[in-house]
CSV table of C-alpha atoms in Angstrom, one decimal:
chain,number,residue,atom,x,y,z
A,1,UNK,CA,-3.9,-11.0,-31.6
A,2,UNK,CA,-5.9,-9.7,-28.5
A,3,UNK,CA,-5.3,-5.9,-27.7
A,4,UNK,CA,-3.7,-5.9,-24.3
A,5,UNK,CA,-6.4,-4.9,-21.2
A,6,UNK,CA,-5.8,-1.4,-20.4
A,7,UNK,CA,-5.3,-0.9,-16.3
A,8,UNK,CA,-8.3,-1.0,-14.4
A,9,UNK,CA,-10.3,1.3,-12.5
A,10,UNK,CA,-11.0,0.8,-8.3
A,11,UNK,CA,-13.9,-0.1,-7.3
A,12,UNK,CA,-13.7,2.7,-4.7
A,13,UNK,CA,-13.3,5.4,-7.5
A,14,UNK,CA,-16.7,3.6,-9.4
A,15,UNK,CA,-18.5,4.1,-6.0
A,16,UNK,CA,-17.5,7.8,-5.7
A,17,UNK,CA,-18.5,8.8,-8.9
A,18,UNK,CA,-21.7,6.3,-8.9
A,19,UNK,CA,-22.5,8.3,-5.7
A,20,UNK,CA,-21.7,11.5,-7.8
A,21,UNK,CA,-24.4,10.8,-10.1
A,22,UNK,CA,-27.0,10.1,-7.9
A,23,UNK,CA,-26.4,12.6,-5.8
A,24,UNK,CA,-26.9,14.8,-9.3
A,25,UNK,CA,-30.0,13.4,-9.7
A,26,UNK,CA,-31.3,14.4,-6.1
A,27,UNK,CA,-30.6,18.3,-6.7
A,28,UNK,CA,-32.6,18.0,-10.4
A,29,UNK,CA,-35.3,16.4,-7.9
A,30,UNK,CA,-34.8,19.3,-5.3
A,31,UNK,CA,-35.5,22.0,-7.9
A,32,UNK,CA,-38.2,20.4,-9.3
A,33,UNK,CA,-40.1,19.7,-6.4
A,34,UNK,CA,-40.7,23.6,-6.3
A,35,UNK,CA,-43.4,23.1,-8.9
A,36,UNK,CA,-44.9,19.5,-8.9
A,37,UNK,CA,-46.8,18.2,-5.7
A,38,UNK,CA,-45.5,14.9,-6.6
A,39,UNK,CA,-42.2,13.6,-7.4
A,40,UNK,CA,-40.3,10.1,-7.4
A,41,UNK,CA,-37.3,9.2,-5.6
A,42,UNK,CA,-34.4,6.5,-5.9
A,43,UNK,CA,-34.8,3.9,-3.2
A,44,UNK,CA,-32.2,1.6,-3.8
A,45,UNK,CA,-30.3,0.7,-6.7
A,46,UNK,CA,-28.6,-2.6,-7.8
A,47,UNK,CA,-25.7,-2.9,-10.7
A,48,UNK,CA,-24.9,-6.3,-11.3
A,49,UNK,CA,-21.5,-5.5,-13.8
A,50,UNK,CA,-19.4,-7.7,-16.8
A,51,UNK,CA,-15.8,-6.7,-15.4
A,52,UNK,CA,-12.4,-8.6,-15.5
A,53,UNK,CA,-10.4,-8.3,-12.0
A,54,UNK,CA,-6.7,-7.3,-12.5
A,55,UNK,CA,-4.7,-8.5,-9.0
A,56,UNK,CA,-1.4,-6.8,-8.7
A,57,UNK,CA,-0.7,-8.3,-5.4
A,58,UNK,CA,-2.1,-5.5,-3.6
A,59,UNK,CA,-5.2,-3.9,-5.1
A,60,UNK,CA,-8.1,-5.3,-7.2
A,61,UNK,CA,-8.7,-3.2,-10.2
A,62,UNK,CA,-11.3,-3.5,-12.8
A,63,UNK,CA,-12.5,-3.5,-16.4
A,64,UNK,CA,-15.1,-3.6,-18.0
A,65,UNK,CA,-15.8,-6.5,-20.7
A,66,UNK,CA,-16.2,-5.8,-24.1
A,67,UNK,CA,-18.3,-6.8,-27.1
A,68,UNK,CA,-17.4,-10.3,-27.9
A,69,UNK,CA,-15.5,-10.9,-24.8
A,70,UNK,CA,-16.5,-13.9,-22.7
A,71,UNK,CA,-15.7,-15.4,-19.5
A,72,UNK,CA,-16.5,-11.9,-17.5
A,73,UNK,CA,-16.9,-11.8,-14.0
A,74,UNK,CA,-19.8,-11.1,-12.4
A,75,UNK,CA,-20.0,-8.1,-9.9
A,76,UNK,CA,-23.5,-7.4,-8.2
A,77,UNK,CA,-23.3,-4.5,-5.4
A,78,UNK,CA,-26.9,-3.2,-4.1
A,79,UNK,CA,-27.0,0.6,-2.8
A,80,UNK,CA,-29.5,2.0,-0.6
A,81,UNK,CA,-30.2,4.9,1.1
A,82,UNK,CA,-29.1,5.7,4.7
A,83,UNK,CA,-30.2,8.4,7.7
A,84,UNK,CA,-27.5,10.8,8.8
A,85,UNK,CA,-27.6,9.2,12.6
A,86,UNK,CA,-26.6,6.0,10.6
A,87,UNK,CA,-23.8,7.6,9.2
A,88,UNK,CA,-22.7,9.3,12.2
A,89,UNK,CA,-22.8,5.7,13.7
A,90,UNK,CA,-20.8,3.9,10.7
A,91,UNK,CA,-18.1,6.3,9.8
A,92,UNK,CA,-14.8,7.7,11.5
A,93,UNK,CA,-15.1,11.4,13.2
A,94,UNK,CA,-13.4,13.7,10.3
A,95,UNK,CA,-10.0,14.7,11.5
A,96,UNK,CA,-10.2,17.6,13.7
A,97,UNK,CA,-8.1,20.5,13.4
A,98,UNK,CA,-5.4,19.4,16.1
A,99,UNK,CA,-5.5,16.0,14.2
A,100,UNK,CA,-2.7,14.9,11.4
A,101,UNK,CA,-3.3,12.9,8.7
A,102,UNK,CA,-1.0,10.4,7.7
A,103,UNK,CA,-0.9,11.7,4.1
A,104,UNK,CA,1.0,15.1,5.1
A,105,UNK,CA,3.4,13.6,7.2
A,106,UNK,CA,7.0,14.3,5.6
A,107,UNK,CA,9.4,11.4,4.7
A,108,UNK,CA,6.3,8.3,5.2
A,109,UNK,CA,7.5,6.1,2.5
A,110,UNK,CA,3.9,4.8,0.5
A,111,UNK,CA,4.6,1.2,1.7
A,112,UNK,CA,3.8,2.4,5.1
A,113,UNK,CA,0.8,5.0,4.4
A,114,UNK,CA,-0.4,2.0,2.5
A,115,UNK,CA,0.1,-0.8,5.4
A,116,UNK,CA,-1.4,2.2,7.7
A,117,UNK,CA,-4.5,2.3,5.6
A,118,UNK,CA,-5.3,-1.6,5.3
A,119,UNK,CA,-5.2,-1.3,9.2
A,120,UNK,CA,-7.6,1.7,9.5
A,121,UNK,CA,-5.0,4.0,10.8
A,122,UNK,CA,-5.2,7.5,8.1
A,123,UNK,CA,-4.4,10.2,11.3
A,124,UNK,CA,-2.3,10.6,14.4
A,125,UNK,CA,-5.7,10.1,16.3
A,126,UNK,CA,-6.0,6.7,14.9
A,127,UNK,CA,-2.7,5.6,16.0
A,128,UNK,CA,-3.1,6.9,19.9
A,129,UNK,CA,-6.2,5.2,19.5
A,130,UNK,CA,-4.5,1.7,19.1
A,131,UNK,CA,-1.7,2.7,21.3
A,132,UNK,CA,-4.0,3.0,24.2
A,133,UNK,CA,-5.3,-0.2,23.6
A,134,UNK,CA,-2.1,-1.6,23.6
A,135,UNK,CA,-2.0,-2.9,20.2
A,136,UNK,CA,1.0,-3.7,18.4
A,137,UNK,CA,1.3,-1.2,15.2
A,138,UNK,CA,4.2,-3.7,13.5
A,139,UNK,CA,2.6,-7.2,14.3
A,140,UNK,CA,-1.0,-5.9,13.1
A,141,UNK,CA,0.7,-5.3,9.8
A,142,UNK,CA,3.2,-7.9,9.7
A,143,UNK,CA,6.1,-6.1,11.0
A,144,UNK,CA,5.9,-3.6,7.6
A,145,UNK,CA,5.5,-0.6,10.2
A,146,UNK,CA,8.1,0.5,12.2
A,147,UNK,CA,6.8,2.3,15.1
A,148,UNK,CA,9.2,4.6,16.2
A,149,UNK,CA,10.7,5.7,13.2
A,150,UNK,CA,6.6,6.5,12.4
A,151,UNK,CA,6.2,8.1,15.8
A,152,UNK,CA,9.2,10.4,15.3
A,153,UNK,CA,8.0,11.3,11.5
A,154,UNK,CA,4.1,12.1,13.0
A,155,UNK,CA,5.3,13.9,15.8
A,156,UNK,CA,7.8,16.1,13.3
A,157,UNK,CA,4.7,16.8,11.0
A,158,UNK,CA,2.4,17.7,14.3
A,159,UNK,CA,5.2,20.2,15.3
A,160,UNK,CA,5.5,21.7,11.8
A,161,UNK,CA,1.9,22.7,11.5
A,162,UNK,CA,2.2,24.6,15.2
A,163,UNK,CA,5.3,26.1,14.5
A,164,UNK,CA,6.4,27.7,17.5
A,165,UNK,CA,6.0,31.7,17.3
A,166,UNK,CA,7.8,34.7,19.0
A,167,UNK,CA,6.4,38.0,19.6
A,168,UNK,CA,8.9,39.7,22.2
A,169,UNK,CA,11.7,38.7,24.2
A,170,UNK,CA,13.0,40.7,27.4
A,171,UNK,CA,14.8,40.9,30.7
A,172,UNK,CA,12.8,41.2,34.2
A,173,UNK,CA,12.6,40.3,37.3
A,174,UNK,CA,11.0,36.7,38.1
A,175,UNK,CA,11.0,35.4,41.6
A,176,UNK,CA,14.1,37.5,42.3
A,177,UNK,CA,16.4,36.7,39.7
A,178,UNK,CA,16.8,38.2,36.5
A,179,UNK,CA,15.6,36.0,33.5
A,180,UNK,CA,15.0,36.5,29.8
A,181,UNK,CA,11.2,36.2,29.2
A,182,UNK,CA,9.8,35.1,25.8
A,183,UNK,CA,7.2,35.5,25.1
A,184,UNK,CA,4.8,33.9,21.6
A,185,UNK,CA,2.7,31.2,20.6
A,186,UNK,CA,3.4,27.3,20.4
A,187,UNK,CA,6.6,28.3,22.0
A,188,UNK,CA,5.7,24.7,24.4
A,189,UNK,CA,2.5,23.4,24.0
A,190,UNK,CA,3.5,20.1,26.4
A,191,UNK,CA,6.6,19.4,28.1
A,192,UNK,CA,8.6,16.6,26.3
A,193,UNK,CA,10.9,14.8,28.3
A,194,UNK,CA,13.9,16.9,29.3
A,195,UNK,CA,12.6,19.5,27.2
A,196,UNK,CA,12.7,22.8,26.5
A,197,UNK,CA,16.8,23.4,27.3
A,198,UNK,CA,18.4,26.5,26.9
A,199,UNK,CA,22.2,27.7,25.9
A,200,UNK,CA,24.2,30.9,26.3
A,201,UNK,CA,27.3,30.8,24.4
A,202,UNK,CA,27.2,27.2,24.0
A,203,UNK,CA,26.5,27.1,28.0
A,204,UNK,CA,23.5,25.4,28.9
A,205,UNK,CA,21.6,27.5,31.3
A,206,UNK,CA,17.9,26.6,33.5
A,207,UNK,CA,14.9,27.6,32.3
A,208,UNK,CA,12.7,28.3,35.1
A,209,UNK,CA,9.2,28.4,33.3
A,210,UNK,CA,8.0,26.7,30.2
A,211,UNK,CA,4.2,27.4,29.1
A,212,UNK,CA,3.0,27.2,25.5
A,213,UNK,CA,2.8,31.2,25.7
A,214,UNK,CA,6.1,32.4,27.9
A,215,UNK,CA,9.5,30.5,28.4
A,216,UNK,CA,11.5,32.2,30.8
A,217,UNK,CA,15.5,31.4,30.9
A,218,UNK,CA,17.8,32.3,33.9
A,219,UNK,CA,20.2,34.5,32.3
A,220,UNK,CA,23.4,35.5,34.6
A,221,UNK,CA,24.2,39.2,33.1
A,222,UNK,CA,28.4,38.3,33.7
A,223,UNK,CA,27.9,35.6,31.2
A,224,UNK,CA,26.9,38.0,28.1
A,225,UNK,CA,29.6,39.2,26.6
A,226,UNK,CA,29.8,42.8,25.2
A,227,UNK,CA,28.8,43.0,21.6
A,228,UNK,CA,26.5,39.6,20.5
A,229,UNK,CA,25.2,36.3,22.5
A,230,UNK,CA,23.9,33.8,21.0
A,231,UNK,CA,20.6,31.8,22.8
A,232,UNK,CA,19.5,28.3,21.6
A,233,UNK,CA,16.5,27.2,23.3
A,234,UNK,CA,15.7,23.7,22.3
A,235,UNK,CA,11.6,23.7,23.2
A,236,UNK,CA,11.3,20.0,22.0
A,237,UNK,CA,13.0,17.2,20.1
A,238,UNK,CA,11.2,19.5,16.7
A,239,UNK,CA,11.4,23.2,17.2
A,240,UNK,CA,14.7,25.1,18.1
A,241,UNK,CA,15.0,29.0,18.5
A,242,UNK,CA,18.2,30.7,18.1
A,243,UNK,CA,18.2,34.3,19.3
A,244,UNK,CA,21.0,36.9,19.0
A,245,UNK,CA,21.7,39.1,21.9
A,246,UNK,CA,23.1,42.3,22.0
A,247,UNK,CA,24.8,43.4,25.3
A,248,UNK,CA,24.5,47.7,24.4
A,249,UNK,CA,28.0,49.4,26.6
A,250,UNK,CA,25.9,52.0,28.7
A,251,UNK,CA,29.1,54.3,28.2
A,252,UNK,CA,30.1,54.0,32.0
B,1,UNK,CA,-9.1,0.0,-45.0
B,2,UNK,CA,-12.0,-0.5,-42.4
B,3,UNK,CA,-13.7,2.8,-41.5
B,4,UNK,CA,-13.4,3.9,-38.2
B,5,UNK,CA,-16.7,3.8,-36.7
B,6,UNK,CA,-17.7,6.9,-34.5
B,7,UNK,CA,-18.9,6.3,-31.1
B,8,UNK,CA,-21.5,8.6,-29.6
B,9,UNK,CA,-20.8,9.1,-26.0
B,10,UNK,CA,-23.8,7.4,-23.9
B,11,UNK,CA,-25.9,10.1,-21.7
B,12,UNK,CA,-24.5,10.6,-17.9
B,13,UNK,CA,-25.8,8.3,-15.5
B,14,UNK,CA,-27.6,10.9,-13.9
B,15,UNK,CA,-29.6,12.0,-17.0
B,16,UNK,CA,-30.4,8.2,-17.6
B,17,UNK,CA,-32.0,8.0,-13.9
B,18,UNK,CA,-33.8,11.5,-13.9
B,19,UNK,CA,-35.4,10.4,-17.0
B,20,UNK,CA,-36.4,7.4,-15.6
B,21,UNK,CA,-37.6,9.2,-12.6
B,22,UNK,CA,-39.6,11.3,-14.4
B,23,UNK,CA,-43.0,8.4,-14.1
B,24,UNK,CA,-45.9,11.1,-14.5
B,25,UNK,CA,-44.2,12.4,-17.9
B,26,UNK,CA,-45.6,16.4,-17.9
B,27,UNK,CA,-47.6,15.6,-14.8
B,28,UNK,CA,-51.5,14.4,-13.6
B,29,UNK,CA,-52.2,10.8,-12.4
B,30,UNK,CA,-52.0,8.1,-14.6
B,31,UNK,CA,-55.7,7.6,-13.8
B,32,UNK,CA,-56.4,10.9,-13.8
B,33,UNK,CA,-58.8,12.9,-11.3
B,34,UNK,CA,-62.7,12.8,-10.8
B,35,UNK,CA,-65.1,12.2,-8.5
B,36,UNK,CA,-64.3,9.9,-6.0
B,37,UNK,CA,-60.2,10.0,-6.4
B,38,UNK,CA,-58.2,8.0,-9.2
B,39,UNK,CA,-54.9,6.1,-9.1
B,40,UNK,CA,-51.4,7.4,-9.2
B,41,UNK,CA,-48.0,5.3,-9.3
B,42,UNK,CA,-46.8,4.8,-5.7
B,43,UNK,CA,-43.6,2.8,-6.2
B,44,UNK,CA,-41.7,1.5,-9.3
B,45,UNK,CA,-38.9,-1.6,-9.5
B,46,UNK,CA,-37.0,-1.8,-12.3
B,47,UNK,CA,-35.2,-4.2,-13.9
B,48,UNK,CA,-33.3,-3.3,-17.1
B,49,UNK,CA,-30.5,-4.3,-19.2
B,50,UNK,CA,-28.1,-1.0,-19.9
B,51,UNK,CA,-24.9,-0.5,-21.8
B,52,UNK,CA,-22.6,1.1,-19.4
B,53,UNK,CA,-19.6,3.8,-20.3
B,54,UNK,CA,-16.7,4.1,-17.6
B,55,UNK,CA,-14.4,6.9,-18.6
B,56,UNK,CA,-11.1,7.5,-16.7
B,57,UNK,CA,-10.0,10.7,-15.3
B,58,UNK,CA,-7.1,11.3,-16.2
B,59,UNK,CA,-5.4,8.2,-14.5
B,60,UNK,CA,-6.5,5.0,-15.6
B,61,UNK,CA,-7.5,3.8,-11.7
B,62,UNK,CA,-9.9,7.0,-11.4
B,63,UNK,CA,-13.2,7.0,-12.7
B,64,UNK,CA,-14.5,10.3,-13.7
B,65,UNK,CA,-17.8,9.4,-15.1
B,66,UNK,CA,-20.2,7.2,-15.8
B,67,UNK,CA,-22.5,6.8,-19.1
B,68,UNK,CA,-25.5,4.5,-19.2
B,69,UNK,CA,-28.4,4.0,-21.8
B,70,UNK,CA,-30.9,0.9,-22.6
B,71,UNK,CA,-29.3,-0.9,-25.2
B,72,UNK,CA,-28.2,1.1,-28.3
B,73,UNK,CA,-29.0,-1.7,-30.7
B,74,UNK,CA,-32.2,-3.5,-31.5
B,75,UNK,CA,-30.8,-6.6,-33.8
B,76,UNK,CA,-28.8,-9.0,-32.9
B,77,UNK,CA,-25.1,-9.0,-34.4
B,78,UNK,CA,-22.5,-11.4,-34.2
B,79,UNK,CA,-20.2,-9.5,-31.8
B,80,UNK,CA,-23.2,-7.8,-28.8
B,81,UNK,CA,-22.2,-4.9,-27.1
B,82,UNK,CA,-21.7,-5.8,-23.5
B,83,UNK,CA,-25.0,-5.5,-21.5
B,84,UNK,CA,-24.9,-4.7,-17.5
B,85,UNK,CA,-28.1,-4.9,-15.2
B,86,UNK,CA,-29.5,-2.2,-13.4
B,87,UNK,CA,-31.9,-2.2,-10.9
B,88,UNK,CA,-34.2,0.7,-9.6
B,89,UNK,CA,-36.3,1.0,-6.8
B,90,UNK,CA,-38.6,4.0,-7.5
B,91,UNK,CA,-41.0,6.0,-4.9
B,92,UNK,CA,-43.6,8.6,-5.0
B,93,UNK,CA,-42.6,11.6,-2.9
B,94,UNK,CA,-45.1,14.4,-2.2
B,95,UNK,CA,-44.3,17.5,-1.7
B,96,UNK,CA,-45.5,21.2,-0.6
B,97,UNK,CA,-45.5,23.3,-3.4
B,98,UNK,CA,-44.5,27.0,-2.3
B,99,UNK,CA,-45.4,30.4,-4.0
């Protein structure tokens, strides 16, 4: 009885560590070329490999045939060597700081990441890239994708990773009413909607400045109470602060 | 009971290639010097059969390296080990030697 093929390898994962080994070969090169005038170089390299393709419905994997197998496939790749301008010119830009991948996004089921990755979407920046073109995100992969759910999941990772901060918070004077200033980091990077909303003692009260490094809130001194106030300022659909207040009796 | 046979893990890919890289052997022309010049190897293609090992990492879908040698055996059996192609395309390089 045959033994039973054993799951297969990727192609992509033979190409990575096919380029590991050359790459291994060009630093013995580099160290040699210190003491001999003359040294040889890889060009280009073929493989022409005995596999059997395994087809899951999704992804080809491999094997490789073995002794006294017949009926192999034939798989013949060539590899040759590249500038870096041709690189540049052939690969995405690496994600950027600012950028969010779609592997760290929270709650992406792997269906999605995978239909986002057989359209050439793998960050946020891929995405607003096809939105601006006014591509359909659920049609380009047979409706697998829903949008908004994905829009709301990206946006909550993007929010995550510049968690709002707060360094001090304090009453002054601001065009001639009092306000609580706040004062931080990330506290609202862009305006979203009818964001950022504010609430004293479950009161919703205006906030008259909103800047990713200051918020500043009206805050009518008759509505604290003596003792604790509580403040919710919703700066987005992502990022809530909740502050405690404590109205101090001046002894008069 | 059939002896298990031991398998001797095929040299990394990379040691297979350097060594094939390596066309002058400990160095000089293959003409040598004299007066007048010589003849040196400018450019190489090869064509060889080569028994390729493909070891997982860990999880069956990664690869996590690759053995090649020429064939391991000279006679012909009735079961063959399985025999890929590999193809080189080899150039001279010259370079500045410092210090």
């Amino acid at each position: 009885m045959a033994e039973p093929r054993a799951r297969g390898w990727s192609l992509r994962s033979f190409l990575d560590s096919l380029t590991l080994e050359l790459d291994r070969v060009q630093n013995t090169l580099a160290v040699k070329s210190v003491n001999r005038r003359l040294t040889y170089a890889v060009r280009d390299l073929s493989v022409e490999l005995q596999l059997f393709p395994q087809f899951d419905g999704e992804e080809i994997r491999f094997t490789t045939a073995r002794p006294g197998e017949s009926g192999a496939a034939r798989l013949a790749f060539q590899l040759g060597s590249i500038t870096d301008r041709q690189i540049r010119e052939m690969t995405a830009d690496p994600p950027t700081r600012d950028d969010v991948s779609i592997e760290v996004v929270d709650g992406l089921d792997p269906d999605t990441r995978k239909s986002l990755e057989r359209i050439g979407v793998s960050s946020l920046r891929d995405l607003e890239r096809m939105e601006r073109q006014n591509i359909d995100i659920g049609k380009a992969s047979d409706n697998r994708i829903d949008y908004g759910r994905l829009a709301h999941l990206i946006q909550r990772t993007r929010r995550r990773e510049l968690a709002p901060t707060v360094r001090s918070a304090g009453f002054e004077m601001y065009e001639g009413e009092p306000v609580l200033t706040i004062e931080g980091e990330h506290l609202v990077p862009a305006p979203v909607g009818e964001f950022p909303r504010a609430e004293l003692n479950d009161e919703e009260v205006p906030v008259r400045s909103a800047s990713d490094g200051v918020v500043r809130i009206a805050v009518d001194e008759r509505r604290l109470h003596a003792g604790a106030n509580t403040l919710r300022v919703a700066l987005d659909p992502y990022a809530v602060l909740r502050m405690n207040l404590r109205q101090e009796d001046d002894g008069s | 009971m059939w002896a298990r046979r031991r398998y001797t893990a095929l040299p990394s890919l990379s040691t297979f290639v350097a060594a094939l890289l390596d066309v002058r052997g400990g160095g000089g022309g293959v003409g040598g010097g004299g007066v007048g010049g010589g003849v040196d190897v400018e450019a190489l293609e090869l064509d060889l059969p080569v028994e390729l090992d493909i070891i997982s990492a860990g999880s069956p879908e990664l690869v996590g390296a690759l053995g090649a040698s020429p064939p391991t055996q000279r006679w012909e059996t009735t079961v063959m080990p399985v025999f890929h192609r590999l193809g080189l395309g080899i150039v001279a390089e010259a370079e500045d030697v410092h210090g």
